[in-house]
Tab-separated table of C-alpha atoms and ligand atoms in Angstrom:
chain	number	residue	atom	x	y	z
A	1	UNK	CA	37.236	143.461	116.702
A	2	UNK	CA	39.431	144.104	119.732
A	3	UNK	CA	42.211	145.643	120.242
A	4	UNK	CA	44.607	142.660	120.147
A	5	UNK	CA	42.875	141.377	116.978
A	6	UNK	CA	43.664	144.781	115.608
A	7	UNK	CA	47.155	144.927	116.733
A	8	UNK	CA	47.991	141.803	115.624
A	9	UNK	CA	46.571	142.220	112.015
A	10	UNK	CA	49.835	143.559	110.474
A	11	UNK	CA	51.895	140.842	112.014
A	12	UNK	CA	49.551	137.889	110.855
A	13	UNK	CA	50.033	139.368	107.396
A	14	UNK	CA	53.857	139.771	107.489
A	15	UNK	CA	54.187	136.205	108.516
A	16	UNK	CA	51.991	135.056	105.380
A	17	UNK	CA	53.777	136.986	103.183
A	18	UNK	CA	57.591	136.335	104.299
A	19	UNK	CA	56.697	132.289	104.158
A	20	UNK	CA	55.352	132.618	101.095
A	21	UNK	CA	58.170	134.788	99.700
A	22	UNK	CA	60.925	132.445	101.528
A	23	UNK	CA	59.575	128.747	100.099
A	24	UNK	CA	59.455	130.879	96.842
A	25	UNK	CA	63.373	131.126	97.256
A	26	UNK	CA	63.445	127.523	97.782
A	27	UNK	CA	60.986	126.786	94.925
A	28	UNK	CA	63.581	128.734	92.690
A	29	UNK	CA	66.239	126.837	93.574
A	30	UNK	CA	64.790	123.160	93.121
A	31	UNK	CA	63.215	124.539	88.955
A	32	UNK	CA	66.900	125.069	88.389
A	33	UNK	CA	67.924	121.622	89.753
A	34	UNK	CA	70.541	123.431	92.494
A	35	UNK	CA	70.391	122.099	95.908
A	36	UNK	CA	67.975	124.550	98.303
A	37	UNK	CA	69.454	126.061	101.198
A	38	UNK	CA	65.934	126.310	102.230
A	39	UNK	CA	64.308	122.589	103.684
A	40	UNK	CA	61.508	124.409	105.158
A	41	UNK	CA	59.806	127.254	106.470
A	42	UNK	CA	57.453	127.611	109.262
A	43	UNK	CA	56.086	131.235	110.675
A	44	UNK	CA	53.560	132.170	113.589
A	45	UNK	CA	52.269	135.097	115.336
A	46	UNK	CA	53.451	135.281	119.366
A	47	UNK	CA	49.957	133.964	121.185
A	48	UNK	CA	48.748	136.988	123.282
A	49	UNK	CA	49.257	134.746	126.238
A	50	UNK	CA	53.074	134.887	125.416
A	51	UNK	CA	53.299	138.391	124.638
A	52	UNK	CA	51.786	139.391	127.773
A	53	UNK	CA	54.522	136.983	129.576
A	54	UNK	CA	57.573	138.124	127.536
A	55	UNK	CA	56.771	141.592	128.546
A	56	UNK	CA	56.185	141.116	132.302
A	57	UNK	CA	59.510	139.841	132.392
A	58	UNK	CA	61.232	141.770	130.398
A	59	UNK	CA	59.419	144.786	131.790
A	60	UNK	CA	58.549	145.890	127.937
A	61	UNK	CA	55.139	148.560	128.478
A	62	UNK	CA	52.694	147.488	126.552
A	63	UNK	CA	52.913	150.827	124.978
A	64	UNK	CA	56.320	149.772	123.412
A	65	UNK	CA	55.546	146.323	122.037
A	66	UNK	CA	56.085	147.576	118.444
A	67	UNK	CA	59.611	148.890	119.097
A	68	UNK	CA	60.788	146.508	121.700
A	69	UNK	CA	59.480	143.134	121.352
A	70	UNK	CA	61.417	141.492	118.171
A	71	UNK	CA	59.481	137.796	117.830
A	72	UNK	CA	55.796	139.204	117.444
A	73	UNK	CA	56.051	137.954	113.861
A	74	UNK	CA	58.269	134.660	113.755
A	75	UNK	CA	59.393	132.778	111.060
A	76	UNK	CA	61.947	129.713	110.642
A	77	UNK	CA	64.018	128.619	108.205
A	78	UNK	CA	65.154	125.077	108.380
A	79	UNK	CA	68.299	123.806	106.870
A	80	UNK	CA	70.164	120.337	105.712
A	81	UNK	CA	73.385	121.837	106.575
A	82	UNK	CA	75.480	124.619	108.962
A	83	UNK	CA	76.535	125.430	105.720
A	84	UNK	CA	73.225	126.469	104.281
A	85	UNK	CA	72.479	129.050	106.879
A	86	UNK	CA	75.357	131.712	105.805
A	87	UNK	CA	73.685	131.323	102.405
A	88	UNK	CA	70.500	131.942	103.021
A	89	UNK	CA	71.869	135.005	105.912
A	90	UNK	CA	73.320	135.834	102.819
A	91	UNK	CA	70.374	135.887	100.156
A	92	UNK	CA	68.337	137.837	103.209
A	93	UNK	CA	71.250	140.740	103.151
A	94	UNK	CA	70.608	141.256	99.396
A	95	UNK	CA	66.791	141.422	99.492
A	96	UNK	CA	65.453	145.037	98.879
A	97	UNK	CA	61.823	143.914	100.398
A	98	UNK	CA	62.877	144.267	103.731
A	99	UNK	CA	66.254	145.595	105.808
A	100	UNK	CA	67.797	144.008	108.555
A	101	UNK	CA	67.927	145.291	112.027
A	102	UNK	CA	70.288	142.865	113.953
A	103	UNK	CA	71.772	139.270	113.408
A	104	UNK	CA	72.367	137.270	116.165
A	105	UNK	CA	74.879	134.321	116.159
A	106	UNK	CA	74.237	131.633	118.523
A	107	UNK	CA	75.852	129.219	116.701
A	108	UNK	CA	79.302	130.760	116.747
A	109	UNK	CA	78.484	131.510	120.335
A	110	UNK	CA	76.105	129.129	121.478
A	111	UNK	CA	73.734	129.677	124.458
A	112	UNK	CA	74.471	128.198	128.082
A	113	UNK	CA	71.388	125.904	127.488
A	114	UNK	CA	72.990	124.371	124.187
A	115	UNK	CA	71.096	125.843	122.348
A	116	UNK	CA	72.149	126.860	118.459
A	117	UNK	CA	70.728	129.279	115.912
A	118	UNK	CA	71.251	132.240	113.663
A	119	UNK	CA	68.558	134.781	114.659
A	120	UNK	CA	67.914	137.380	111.688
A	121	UNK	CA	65.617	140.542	112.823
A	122	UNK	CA	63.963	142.475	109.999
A	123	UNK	CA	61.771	145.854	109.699
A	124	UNK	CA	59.398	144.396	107.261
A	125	UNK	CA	56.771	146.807	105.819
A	126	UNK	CA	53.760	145.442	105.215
A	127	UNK	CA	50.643	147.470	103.016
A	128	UNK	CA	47.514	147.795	105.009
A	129	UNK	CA	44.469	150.331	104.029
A	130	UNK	CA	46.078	152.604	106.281
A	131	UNK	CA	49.112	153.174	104.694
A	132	UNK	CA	52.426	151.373	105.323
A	133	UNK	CA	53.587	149.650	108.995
A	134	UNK	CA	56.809	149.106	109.642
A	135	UNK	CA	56.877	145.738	111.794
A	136	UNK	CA	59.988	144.041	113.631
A	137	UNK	CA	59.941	139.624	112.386
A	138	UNK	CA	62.343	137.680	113.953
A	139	UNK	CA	63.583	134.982	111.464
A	140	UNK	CA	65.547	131.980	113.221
A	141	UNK	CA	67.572	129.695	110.517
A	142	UNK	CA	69.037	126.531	112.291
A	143	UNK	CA	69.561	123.153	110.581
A	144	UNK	CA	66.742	119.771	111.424
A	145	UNK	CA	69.201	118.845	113.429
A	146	UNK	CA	69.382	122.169	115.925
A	147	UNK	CA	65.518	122.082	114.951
A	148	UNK	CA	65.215	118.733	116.724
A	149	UNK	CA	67.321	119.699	119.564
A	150	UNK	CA	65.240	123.302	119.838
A	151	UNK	CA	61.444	122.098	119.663
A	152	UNK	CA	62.047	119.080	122.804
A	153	UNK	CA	63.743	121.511	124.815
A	154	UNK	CA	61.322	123.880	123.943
A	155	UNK	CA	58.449	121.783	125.362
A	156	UNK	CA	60.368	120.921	127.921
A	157	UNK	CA	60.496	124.035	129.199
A	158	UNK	CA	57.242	124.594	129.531
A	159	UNK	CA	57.401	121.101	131.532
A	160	UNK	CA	59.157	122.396	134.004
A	161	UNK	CA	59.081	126.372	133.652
A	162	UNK	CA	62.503	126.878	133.218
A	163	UNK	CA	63.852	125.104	135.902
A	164	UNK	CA	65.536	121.644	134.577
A	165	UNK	CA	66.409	119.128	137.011
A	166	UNK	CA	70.399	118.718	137.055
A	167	UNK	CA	69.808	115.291	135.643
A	168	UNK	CA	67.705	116.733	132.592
A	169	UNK	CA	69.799	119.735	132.140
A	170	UNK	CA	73.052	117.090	131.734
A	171	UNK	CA	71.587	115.014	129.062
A	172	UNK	CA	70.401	117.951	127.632
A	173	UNK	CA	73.702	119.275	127.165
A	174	UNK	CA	74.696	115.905	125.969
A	175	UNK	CA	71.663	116.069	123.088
A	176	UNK	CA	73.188	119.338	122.086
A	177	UNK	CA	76.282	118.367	121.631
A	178	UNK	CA	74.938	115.264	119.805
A	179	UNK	CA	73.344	117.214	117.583
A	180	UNK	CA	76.195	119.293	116.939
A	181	UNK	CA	78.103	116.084	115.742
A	182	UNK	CA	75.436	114.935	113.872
A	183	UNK	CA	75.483	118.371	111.879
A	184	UNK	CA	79.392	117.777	111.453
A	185	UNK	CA	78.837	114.330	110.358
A	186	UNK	CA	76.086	115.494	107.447
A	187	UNK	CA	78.992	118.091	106.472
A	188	UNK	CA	81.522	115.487	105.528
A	189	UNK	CA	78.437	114.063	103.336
A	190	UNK	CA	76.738	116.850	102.330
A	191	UNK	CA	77.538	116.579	98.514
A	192	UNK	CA	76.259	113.003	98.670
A	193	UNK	CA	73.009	114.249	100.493
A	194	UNK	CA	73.231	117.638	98.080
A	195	UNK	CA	72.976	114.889	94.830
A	196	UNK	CA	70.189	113.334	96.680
A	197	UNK	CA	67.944	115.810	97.265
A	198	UNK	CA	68.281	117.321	93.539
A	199	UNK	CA	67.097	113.916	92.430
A	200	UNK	CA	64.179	113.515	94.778
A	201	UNK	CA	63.063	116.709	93.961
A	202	UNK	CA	63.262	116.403	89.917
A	203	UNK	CA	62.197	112.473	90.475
A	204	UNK	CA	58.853	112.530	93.213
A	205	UNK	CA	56.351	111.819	90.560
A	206	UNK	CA	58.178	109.136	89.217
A	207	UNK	CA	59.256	107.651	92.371
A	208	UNK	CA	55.683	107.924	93.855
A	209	UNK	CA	54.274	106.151	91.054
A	210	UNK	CA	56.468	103.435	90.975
A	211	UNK	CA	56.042	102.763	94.449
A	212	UNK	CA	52.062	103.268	94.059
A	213	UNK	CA	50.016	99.624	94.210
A	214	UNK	CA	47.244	99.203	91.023
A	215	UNK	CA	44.919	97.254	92.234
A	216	UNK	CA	42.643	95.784	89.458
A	217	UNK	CA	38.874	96.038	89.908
A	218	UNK	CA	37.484	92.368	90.518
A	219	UNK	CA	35.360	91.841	87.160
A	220	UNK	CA	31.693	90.774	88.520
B	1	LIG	P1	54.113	120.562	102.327
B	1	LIG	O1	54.603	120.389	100.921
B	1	LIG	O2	52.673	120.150	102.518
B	1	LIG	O3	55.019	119.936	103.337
B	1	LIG	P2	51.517	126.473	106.168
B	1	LIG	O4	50.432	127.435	106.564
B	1	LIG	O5	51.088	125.034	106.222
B	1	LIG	O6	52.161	126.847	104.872
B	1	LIG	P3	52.573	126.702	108.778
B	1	LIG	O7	51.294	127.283	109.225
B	1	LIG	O8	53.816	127.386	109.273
B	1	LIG	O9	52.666	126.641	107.216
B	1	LIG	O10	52.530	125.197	109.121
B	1	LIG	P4	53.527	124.277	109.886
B	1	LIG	O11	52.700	123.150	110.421
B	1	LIG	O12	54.312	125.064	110.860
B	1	LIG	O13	54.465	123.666	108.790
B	1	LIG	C1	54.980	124.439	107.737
B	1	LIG	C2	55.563	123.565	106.680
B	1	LIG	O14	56.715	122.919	107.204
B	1	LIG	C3	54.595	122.490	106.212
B	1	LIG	O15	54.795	122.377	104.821
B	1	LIG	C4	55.126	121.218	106.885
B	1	LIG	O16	54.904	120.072	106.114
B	1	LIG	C5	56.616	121.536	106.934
B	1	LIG	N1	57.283	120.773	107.980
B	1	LIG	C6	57.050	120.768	109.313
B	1	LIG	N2	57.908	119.962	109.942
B	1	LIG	C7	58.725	119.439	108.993
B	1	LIG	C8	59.835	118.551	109.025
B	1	LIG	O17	60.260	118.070	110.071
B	1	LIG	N3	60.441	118.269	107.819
B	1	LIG	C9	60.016	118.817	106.649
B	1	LIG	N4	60.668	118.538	105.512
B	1	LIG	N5	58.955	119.656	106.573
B	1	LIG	C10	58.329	119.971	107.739
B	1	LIG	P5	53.775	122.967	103.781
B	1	LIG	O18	54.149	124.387	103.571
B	1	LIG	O19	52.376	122.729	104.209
B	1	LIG	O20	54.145	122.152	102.504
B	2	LIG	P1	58.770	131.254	121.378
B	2	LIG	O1	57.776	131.843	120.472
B	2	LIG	O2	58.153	130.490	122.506
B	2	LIG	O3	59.842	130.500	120.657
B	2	LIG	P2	65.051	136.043	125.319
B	2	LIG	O4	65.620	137.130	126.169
B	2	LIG	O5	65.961	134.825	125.191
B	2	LIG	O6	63.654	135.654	125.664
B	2	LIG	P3	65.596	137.720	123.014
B	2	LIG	O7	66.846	138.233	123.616
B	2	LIG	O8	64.528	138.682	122.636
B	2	LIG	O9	64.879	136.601	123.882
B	2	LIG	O10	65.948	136.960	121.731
B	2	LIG	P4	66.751	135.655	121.417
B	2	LIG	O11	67.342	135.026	122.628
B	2	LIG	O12	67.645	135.992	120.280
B	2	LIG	O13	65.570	134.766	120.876
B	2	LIG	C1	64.572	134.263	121.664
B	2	LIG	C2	63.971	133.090	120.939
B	2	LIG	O14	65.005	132.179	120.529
B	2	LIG	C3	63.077	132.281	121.850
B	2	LIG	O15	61.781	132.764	121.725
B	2	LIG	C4	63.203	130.876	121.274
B	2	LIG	O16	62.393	130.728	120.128
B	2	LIG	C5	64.642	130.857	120.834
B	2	LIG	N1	65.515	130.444	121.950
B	2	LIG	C6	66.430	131.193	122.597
B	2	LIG	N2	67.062	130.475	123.539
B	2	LIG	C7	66.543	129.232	123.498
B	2	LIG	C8	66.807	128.027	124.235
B	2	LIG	O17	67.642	127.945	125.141
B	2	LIG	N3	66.044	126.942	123.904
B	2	LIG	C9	65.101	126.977	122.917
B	2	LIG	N4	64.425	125.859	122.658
B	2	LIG	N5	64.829	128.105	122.215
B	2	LIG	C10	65.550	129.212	122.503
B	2	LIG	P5	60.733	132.684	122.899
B	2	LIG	O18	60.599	133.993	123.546
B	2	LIG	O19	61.026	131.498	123.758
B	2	LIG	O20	59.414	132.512	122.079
């Protein structure tokens, strides 16, 4: 193994265990017919390539990765609603599996790009033969619609390496702020939405199987 693979052990192994632990939560809340806070959850581990870019420019030593570079392990948490996300902030700040380090609002204040999220950071200890490892996991919880907004920007950024066009970077700004509405509109109908997916969720079987075609086996 080399070193990276080594280092990056612990982190692969947080991330497995927080998704599994978070769609729990959501699992929990859809036995007991309540509406989930939770949509869904995605988690990675930071490709080398980007950890070696992050810490060029943030100037982060290699030495210090541990301490200093929060996103190693990543997860998301997706929401239906703004709403949601204080709950779920909420359910995090109870949890006695892991503490948290920082919480960072960007959708009170939202960043210059538009962009919109509720970044969580825990020190989440994971169990490896060598004892116990403290490791930073940066947990973003945004609604689909911030989600939507997040991932195209995201990719194109790597388009254009940071530097948007000024026509781009308008109609950017305008998508943001779309998507902002969009999240205000699903608030005025959330309960309507709330009843909905209660149903689906109690209902999929059913629904799938009356929507499944039987096709009879031509006798010979
Ligand atoms: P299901 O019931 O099959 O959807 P994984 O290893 O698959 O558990 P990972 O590696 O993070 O998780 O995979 P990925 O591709 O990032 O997606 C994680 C989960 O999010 C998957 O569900 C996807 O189906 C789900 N997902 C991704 N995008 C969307 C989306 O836009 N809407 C919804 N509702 N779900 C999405 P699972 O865990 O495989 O379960
Ligand atoms: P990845 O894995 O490519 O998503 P920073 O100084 O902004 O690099 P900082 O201060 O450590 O990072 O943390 P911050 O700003 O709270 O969170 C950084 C992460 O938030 C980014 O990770 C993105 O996932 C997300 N993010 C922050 N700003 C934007 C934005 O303007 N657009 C999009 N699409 N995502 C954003 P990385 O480093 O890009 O890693």
């Amino acid at each position: 193994m080399n070193h990276w693979e080594d280092f990056l052990v612990p982190y692969k192994q947080a991330v497995e265990e927080l998704k599994v632990k978070f769609k729990g939560m959501r699992s929990q809340f859809i036995l007991e017919n309540n509406h989930s806070p939770i949509e869904f959850v995605t988690g990675r581990v930071k490709p080398v390539a980007s950890i070696l870019d992050k810490a060029t420019k943030k100037e982060i030593s290699l030495d210090c990765l541990a301490e200093e570079m929060q996103d190693i392990a990543g997860l998301r948490m997706m929401c239906q609603f703004v709403d949601d996300i204080e709950v779920v902030v909420e359910l995090m700040r109870q949890r006695s599996d892991f503490r948290i380090i920082e919480e960072r609002d960007y959708i009170a204040n939202k960043k210059p790009s538009g962009y919109r999220s509720y970044h969580v950071v825990i020190e989440y200890p994971v169990e490896t033969i060598q004892g116990t490892e403290k490791l930073l996991v940066e947990i973003q919880i945004r609604t689909l619609a911030m989600n939507f907004w997040a991932t195209i920007e995201h990719s194109m950024n790597y388009k254009y390496q940071g530097g948007f066009p000024e026509a781009i970077n308008t109609r950017l700004k305008r998508a943001a702020e779309a998507a902002y509405q969009l999240d205000e509109e699903m608030r005025q109908i959330r309960e309507e939405v709330r009843d909905a997916q209660v149903f689906f969720s109690k209902n999929k079987d059913v629904i799938k199987a009356q929507n499944t075609v039987h096709h009879e086996i031509p006798k010979q």
